[in-house]
Tab-separated table of C-alpha atoms in Angstrom:
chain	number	residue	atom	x	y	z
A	22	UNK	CA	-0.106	-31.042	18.323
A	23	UNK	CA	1.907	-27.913	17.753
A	24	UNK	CA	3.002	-26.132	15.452
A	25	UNK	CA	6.126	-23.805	14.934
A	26	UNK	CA	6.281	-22.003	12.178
A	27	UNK	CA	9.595	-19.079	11.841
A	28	UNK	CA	9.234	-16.543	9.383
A	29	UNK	CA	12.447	-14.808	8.387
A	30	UNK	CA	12.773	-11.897	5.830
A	31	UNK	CA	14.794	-13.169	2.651
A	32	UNK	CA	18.757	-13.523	2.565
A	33	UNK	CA	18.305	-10.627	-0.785
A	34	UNK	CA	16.215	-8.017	1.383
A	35	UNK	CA	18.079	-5.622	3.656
A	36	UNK	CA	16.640	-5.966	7.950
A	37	UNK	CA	17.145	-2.701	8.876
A	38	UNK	CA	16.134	-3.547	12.225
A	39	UNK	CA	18.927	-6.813	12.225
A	40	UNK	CA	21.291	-4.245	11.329
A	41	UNK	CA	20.286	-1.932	14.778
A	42	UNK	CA	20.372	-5.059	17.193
A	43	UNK	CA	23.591	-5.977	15.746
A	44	UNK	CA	25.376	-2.293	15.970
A	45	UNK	CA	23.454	-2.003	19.410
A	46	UNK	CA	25.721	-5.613	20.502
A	47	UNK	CA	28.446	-4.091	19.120
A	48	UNK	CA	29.120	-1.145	21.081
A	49	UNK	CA	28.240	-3.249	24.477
A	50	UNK	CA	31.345	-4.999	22.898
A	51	UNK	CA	29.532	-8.617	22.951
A	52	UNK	CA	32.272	-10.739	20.828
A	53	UNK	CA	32.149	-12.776	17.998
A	54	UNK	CA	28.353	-11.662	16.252
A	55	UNK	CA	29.037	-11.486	12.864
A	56	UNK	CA	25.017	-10.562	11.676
A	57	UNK	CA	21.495	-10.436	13.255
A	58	UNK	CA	18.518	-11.270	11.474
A	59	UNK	CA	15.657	-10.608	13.187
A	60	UNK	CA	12.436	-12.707	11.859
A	61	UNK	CA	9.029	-13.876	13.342
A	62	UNK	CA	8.149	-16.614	15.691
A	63	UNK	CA	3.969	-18.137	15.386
A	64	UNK	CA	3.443	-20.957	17.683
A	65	UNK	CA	-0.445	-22.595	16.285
A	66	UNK	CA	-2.321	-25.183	18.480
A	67	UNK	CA	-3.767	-27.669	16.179
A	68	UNK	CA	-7.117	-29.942	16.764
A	69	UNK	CA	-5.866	-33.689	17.846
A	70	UNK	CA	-8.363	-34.607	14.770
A	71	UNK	CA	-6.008	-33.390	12.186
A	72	UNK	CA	-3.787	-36.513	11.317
A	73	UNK	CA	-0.314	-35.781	10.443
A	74	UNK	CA	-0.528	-35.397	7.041
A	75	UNK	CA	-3.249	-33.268	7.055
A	76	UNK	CA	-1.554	-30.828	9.888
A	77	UNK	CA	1.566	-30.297	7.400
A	78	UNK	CA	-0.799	-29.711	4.102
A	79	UNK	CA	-2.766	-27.095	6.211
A	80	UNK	CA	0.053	-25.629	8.662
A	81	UNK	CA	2.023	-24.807	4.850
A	82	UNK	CA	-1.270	-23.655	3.485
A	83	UNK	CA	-1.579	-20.619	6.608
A	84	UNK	CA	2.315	-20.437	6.331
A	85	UNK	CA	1.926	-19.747	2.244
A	86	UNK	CA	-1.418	-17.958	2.516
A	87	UNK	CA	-1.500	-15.211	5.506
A	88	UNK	CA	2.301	-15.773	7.749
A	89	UNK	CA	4.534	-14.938	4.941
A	90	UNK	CA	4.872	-12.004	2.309
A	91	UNK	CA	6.314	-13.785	-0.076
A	92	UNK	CA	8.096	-10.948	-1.706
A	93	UNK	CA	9.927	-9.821	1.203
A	94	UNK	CA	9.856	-13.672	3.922
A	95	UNK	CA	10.282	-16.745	4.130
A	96	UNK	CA	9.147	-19.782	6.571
A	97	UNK	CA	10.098	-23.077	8.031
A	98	UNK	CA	8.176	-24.714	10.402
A	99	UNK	CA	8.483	-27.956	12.638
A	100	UNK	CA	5.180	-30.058	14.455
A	101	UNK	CA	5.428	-30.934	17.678
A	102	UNK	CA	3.427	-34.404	18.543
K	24	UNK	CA	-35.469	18.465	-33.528
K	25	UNK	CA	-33.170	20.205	-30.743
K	26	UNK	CA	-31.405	17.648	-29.067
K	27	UNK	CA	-31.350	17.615	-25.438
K	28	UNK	CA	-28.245	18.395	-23.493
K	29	UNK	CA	-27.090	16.583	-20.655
K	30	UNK	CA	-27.083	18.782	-17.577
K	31	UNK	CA	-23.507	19.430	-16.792
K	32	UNK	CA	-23.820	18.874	-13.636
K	33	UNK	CA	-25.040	15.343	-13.916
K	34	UNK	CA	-22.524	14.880	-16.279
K	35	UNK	CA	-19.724	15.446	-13.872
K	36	UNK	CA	-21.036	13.224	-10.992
K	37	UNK	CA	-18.495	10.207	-10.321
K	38	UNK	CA	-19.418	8.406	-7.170
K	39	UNK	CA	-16.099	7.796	-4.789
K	40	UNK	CA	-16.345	4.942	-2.486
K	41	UNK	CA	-13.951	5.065	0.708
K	42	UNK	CA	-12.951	2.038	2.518
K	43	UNK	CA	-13.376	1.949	6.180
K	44	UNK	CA	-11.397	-1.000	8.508
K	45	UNK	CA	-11.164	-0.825	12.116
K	46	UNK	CA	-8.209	1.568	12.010
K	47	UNK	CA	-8.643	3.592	9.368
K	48	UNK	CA	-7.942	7.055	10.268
K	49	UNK	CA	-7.568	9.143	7.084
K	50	UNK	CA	-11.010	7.583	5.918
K	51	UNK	CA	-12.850	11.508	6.879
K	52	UNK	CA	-10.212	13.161	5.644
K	53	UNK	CA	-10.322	11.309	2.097
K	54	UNK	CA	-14.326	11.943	2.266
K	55	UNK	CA	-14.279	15.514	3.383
K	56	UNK	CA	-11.466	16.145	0.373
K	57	UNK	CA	-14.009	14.409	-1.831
K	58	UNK	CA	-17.274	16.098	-0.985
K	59	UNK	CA	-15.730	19.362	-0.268
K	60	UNK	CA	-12.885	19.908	-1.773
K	61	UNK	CA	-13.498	18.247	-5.354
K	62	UNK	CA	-17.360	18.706	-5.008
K	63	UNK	CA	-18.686	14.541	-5.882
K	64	UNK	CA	-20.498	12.186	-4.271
K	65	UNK	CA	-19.116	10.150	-1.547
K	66	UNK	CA	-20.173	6.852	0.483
K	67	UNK	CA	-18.138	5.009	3.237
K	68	UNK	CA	-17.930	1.280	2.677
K	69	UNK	CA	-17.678	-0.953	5.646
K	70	UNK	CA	-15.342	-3.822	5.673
K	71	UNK	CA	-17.436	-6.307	6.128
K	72	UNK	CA	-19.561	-5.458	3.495
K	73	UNK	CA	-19.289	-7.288	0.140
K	74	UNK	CA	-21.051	-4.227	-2.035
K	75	UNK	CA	-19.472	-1.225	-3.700
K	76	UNK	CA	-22.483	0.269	-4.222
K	77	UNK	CA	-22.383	1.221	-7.618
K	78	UNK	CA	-18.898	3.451	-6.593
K	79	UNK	CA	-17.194	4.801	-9.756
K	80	UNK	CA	-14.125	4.790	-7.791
K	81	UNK	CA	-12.618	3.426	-4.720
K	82	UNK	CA	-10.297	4.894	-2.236
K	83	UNK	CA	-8.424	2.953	0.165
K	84	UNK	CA	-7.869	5.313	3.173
K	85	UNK	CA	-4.541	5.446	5.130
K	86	UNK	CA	-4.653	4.885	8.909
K	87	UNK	CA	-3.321	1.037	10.488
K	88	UNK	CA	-6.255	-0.976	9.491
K	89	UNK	CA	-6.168	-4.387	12.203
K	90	UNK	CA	-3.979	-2.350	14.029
K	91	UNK	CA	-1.597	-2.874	11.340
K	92	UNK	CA	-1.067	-6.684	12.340
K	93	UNK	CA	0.723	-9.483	11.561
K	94	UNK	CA	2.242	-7.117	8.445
K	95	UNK	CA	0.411	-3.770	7.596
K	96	UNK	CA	-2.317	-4.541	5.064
K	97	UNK	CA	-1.950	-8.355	6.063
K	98	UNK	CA	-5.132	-8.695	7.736
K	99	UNK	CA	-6.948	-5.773	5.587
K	100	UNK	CA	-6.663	-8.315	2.830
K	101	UNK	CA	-9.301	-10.669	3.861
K	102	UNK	CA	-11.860	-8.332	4.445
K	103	UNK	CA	-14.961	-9.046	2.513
K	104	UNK	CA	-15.277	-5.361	0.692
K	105	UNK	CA	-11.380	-6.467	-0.792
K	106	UNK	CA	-13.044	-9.283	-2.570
K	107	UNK	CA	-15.266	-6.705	-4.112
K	108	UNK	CA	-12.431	-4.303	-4.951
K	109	UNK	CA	-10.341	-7.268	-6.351
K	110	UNK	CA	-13.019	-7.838	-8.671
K	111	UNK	CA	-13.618	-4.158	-9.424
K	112	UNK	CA	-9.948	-3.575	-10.376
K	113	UNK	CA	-9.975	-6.396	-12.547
K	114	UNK	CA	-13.162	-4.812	-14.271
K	115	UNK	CA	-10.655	-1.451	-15.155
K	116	UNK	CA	-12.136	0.143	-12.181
K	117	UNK	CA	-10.137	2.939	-10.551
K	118	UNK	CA	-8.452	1.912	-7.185
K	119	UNK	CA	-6.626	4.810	-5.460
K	120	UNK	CA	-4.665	3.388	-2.230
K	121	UNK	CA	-3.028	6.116	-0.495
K	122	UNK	CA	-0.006	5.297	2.586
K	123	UNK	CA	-2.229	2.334	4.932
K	124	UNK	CA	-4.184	2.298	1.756
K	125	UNK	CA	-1.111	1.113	-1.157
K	126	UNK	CA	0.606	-1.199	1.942
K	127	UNK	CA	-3.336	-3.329	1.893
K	128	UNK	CA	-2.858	-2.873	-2.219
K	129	UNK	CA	0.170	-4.741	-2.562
K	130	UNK	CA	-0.744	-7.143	0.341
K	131	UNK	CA	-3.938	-8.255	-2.037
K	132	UNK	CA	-1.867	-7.966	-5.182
K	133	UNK	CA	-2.837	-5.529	-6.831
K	134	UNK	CA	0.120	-4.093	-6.814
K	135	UNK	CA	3.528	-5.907	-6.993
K	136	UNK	CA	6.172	-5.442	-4.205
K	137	UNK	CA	5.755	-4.871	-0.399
K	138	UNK	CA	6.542	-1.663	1.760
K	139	UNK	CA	8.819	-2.460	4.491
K	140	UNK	CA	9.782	-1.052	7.449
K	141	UNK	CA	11.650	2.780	7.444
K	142	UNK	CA	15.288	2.174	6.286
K	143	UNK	CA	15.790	4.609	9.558
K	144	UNK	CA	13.728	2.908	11.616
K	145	UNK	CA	11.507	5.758	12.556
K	146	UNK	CA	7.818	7.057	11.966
K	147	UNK	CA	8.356	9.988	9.113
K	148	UNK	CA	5.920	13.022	9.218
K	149	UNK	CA	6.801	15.564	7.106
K	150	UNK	CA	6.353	17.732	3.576
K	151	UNK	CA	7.922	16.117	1.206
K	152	UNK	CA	8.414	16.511	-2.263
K	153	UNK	CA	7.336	14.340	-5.232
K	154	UNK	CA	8.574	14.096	-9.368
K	155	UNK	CA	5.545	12.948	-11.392
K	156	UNK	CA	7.169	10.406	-13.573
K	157	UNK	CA	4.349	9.416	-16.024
K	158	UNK	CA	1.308	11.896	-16.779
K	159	UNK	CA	-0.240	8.394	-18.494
K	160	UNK	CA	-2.743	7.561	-15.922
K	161	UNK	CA	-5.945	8.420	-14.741
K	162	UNK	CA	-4.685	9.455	-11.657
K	163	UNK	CA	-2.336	12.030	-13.088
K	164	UNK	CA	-3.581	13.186	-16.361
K	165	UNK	CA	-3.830	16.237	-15.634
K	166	UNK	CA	-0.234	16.639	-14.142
K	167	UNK	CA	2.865	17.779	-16.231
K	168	UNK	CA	5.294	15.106	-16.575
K	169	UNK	CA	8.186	15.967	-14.271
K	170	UNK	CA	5.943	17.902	-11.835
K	171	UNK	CA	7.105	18.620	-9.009
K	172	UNK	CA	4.082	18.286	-6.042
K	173	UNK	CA	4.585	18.674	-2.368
K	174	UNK	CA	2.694	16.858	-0.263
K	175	UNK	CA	3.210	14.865	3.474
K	176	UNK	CA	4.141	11.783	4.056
K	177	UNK	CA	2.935	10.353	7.419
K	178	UNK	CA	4.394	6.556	7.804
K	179	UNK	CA	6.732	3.693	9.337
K	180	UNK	CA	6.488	1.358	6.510
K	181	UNK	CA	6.987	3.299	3.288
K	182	UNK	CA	9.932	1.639	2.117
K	183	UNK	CA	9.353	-0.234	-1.337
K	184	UNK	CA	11.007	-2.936	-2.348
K	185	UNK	CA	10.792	-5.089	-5.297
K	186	UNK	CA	12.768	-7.759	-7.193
K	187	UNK	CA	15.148	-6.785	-10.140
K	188	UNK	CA	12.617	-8.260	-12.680
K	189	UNK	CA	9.543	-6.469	-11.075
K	190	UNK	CA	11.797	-2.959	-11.295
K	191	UNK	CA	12.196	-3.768	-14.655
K	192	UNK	CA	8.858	-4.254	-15.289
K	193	UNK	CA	7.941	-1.341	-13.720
K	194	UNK	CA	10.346	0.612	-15.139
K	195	UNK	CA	9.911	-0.354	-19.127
K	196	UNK	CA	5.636	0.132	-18.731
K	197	UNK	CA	6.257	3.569	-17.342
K	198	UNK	CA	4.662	2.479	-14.427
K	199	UNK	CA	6.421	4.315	-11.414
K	200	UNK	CA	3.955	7.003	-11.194
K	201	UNK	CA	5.379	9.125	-8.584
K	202	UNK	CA	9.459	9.298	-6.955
K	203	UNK	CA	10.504	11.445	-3.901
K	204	UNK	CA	12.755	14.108	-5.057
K	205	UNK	CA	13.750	17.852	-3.922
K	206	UNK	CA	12.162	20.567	-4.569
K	207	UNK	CA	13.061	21.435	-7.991
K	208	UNK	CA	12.572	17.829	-8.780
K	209	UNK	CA	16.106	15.923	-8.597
K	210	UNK	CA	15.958	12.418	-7.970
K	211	UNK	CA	18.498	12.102	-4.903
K	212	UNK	CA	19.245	9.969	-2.060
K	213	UNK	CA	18.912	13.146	0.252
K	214	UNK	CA	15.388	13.290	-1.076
K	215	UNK	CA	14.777	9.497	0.022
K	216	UNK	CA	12.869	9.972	3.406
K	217	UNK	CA	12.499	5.868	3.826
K	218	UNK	CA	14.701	3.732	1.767
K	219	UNK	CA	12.301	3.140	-1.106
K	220	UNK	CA	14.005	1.171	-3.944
K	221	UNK	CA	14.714	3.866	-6.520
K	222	UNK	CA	12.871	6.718	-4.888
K	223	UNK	CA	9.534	5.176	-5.264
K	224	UNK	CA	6.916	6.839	-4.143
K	225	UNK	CA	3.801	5.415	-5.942
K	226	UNK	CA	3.480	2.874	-8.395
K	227	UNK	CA	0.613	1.834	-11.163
K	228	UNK	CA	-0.869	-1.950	-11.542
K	229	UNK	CA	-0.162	-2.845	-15.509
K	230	UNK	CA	-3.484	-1.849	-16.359
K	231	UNK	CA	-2.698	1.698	-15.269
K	232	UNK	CA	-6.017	1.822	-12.932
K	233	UNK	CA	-5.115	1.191	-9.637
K	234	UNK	CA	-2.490	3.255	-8.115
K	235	UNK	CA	-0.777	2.871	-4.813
K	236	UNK	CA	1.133	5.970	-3.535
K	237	UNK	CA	2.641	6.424	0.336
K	238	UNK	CA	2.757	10.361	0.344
K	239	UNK	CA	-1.170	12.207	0.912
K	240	UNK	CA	-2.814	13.772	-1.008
K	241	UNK	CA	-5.931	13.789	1.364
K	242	UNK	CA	-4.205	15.995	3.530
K	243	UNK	CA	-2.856	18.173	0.761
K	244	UNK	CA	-6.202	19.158	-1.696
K	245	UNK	CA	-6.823	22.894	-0.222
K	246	UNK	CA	-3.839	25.432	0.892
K	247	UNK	CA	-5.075	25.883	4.418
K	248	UNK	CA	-2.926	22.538	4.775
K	249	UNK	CA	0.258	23.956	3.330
K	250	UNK	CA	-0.129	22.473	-0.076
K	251	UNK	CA	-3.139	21.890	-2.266
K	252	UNK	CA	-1.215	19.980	-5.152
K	253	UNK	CA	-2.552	16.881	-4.164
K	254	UNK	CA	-6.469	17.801	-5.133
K	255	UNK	CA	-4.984	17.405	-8.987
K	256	UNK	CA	-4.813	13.440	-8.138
K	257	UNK	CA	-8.611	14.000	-7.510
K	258	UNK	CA	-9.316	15.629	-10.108
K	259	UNK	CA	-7.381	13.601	-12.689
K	260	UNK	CA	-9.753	10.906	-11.762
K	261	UNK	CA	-13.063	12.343	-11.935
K	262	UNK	CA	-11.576	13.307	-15.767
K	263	UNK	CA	-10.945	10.287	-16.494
K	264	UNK	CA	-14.475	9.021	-15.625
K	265	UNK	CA	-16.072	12.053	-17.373
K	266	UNK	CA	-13.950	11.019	-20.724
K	267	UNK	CA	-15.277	7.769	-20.111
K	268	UNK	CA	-19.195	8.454	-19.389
């Protein structure tokens, strides 16, 4: 099993670094991109002995724990079977 | 009967503990500036150790400790000697995080908010100059309030940010110890080198004894290096622990 977990800065907290990519597609005049938000992508390879359950419990736990700052991110994550 | 008098020199010794991660890199200058410059004794204290050795104080060095991943201080966190230093701090020991060192600080919570990437983007290395907001600390007792210090800066991710109840906070205890500003001290955007949230250069924990500040004042304790007003920071602290012996 897999596990996806995206961590994304919060909506409230300025990404300066959004804010270059998106002035960067602007003046190579791509259309239509209204914001970039630029976040970080952790792809963990779980033991087939972890049930479901358990996988969720302990994939928020490392999300909660180590991923995210909480002041400044955010997460959501999916499992893949 | 005479009593006996303490040997001064006795008196005055405060033992400094520095942190050392894999990637520290201001670790020999903080311990040179200690021996040397301000004249105590100094250890090094290895990450994986879970002992501060009897330390009086602790200094976390700057440099990218983990190679700064994941976040910078992230992985710094976990170490074993952090445990230690958690517990220390919660004791009223002093903490002194400086740059690499206040980014692991707020990581453990010890401090509150998070330093963020440049708001330009770019790795600063320069003089700067600093206001001392708050002489009410053992890390700047024996700094005017309003002082203006000079002294480098040397990061990507200095940028503070907190919520609008944390600034608060920090605000009504006086605990902002240290803003950027110009040279004769105003608070102005100009003066902002990263973004920080309200100029903030260093801020205190709420029981005043750990501080966390992004500017050096490892590399700015003797005037070879352009500024010595950072050895004061130093020496504040080895007061304090001399009031409190």
């Amino acid at each position: 099993m897999k596990a996806h977990v995206y961590v994304m800065l919060r909506k409230t907290v300025l990404d300066p670094q959004g804010q270059t990519i998106h002035g960067a597609l602007r003046k190579m005049q791509y259309r239509g991109v209204e914001d970039v938000r630029q976040g970080k992508y952790f792809v963990l390879t779980l033991s087939d002995a972890l049930a479901l359950p358990e996988a969720q419990l302990e994939v928020e736990r490392i999300a909660r724990e180590v991923l995210v700052n909480p002041v400044i991110e955010e997460y959501t994550y999916r499992l893949e079977p | 009967m005479i009593p006996i008098e303490k040997p001064l020199i006795n008196y005055m010794q405060m033992k400094f503990g520095v942190l050392v991660f894999p990637g520290s890199n201001c670790d020999h200058d903080t311990y040179h500036v200690i021996s040397e410059v301000v004249g105590q004794p100094v250890v090094f204290l290895w990450h994986e150790s879970e002992q501060l050795e009897n330390c009086d104080a602790i200094l976390v060095p700057g440099g990218f400790a983990y190679g700064d991943y994941l976040r910078t201080g992230a992985i710094a966190h976990f170490a074993p000697i952090m445990q230690a230093v958690k517990k220390f701090a919660a004791s009223g020991g002093l903490v002194l995080g400086i740059c690499n060192g206040f980014q692991i600080l707020t990581e453990s919570g010890l401090l509150p908010g998070a330093l963020m990437r440049n708001a330009g983007l770019k790795y600063i290395c320069k003089q700067i100059y600093l206001r001392t907001e708050t002489s009410d600390s053992p890390f700047t007792n024996l700094l005017q309030p309003c002082q203006v210090l000079k002294i480098p800066i040397g990061h990507m991710e200095g940028n503070y940010f907190c919520d609008a109840p944390t600034l608060q906070q920090l605000e009504a205890q006086r605990r902002i110890a240290f803003r950027y500003s110009t040279a004769a001290g105003e608070i102005t955007a100009e003066a902002n080198p990263n973004g920080s949230l309200q100029n903030i250069a260093g801020i205190l924990n709420e029981g005043r004894n750990v501080l966390g500040m992004m500017p050096h004042p490892d590399r700015s304790s003797e005037a070879l290096l352009g500024s010595a007003d950072g050895l004061r920071i130093f020496q504040s602290m080895v007061a304090t622990l001399a009031g409190q012996d």
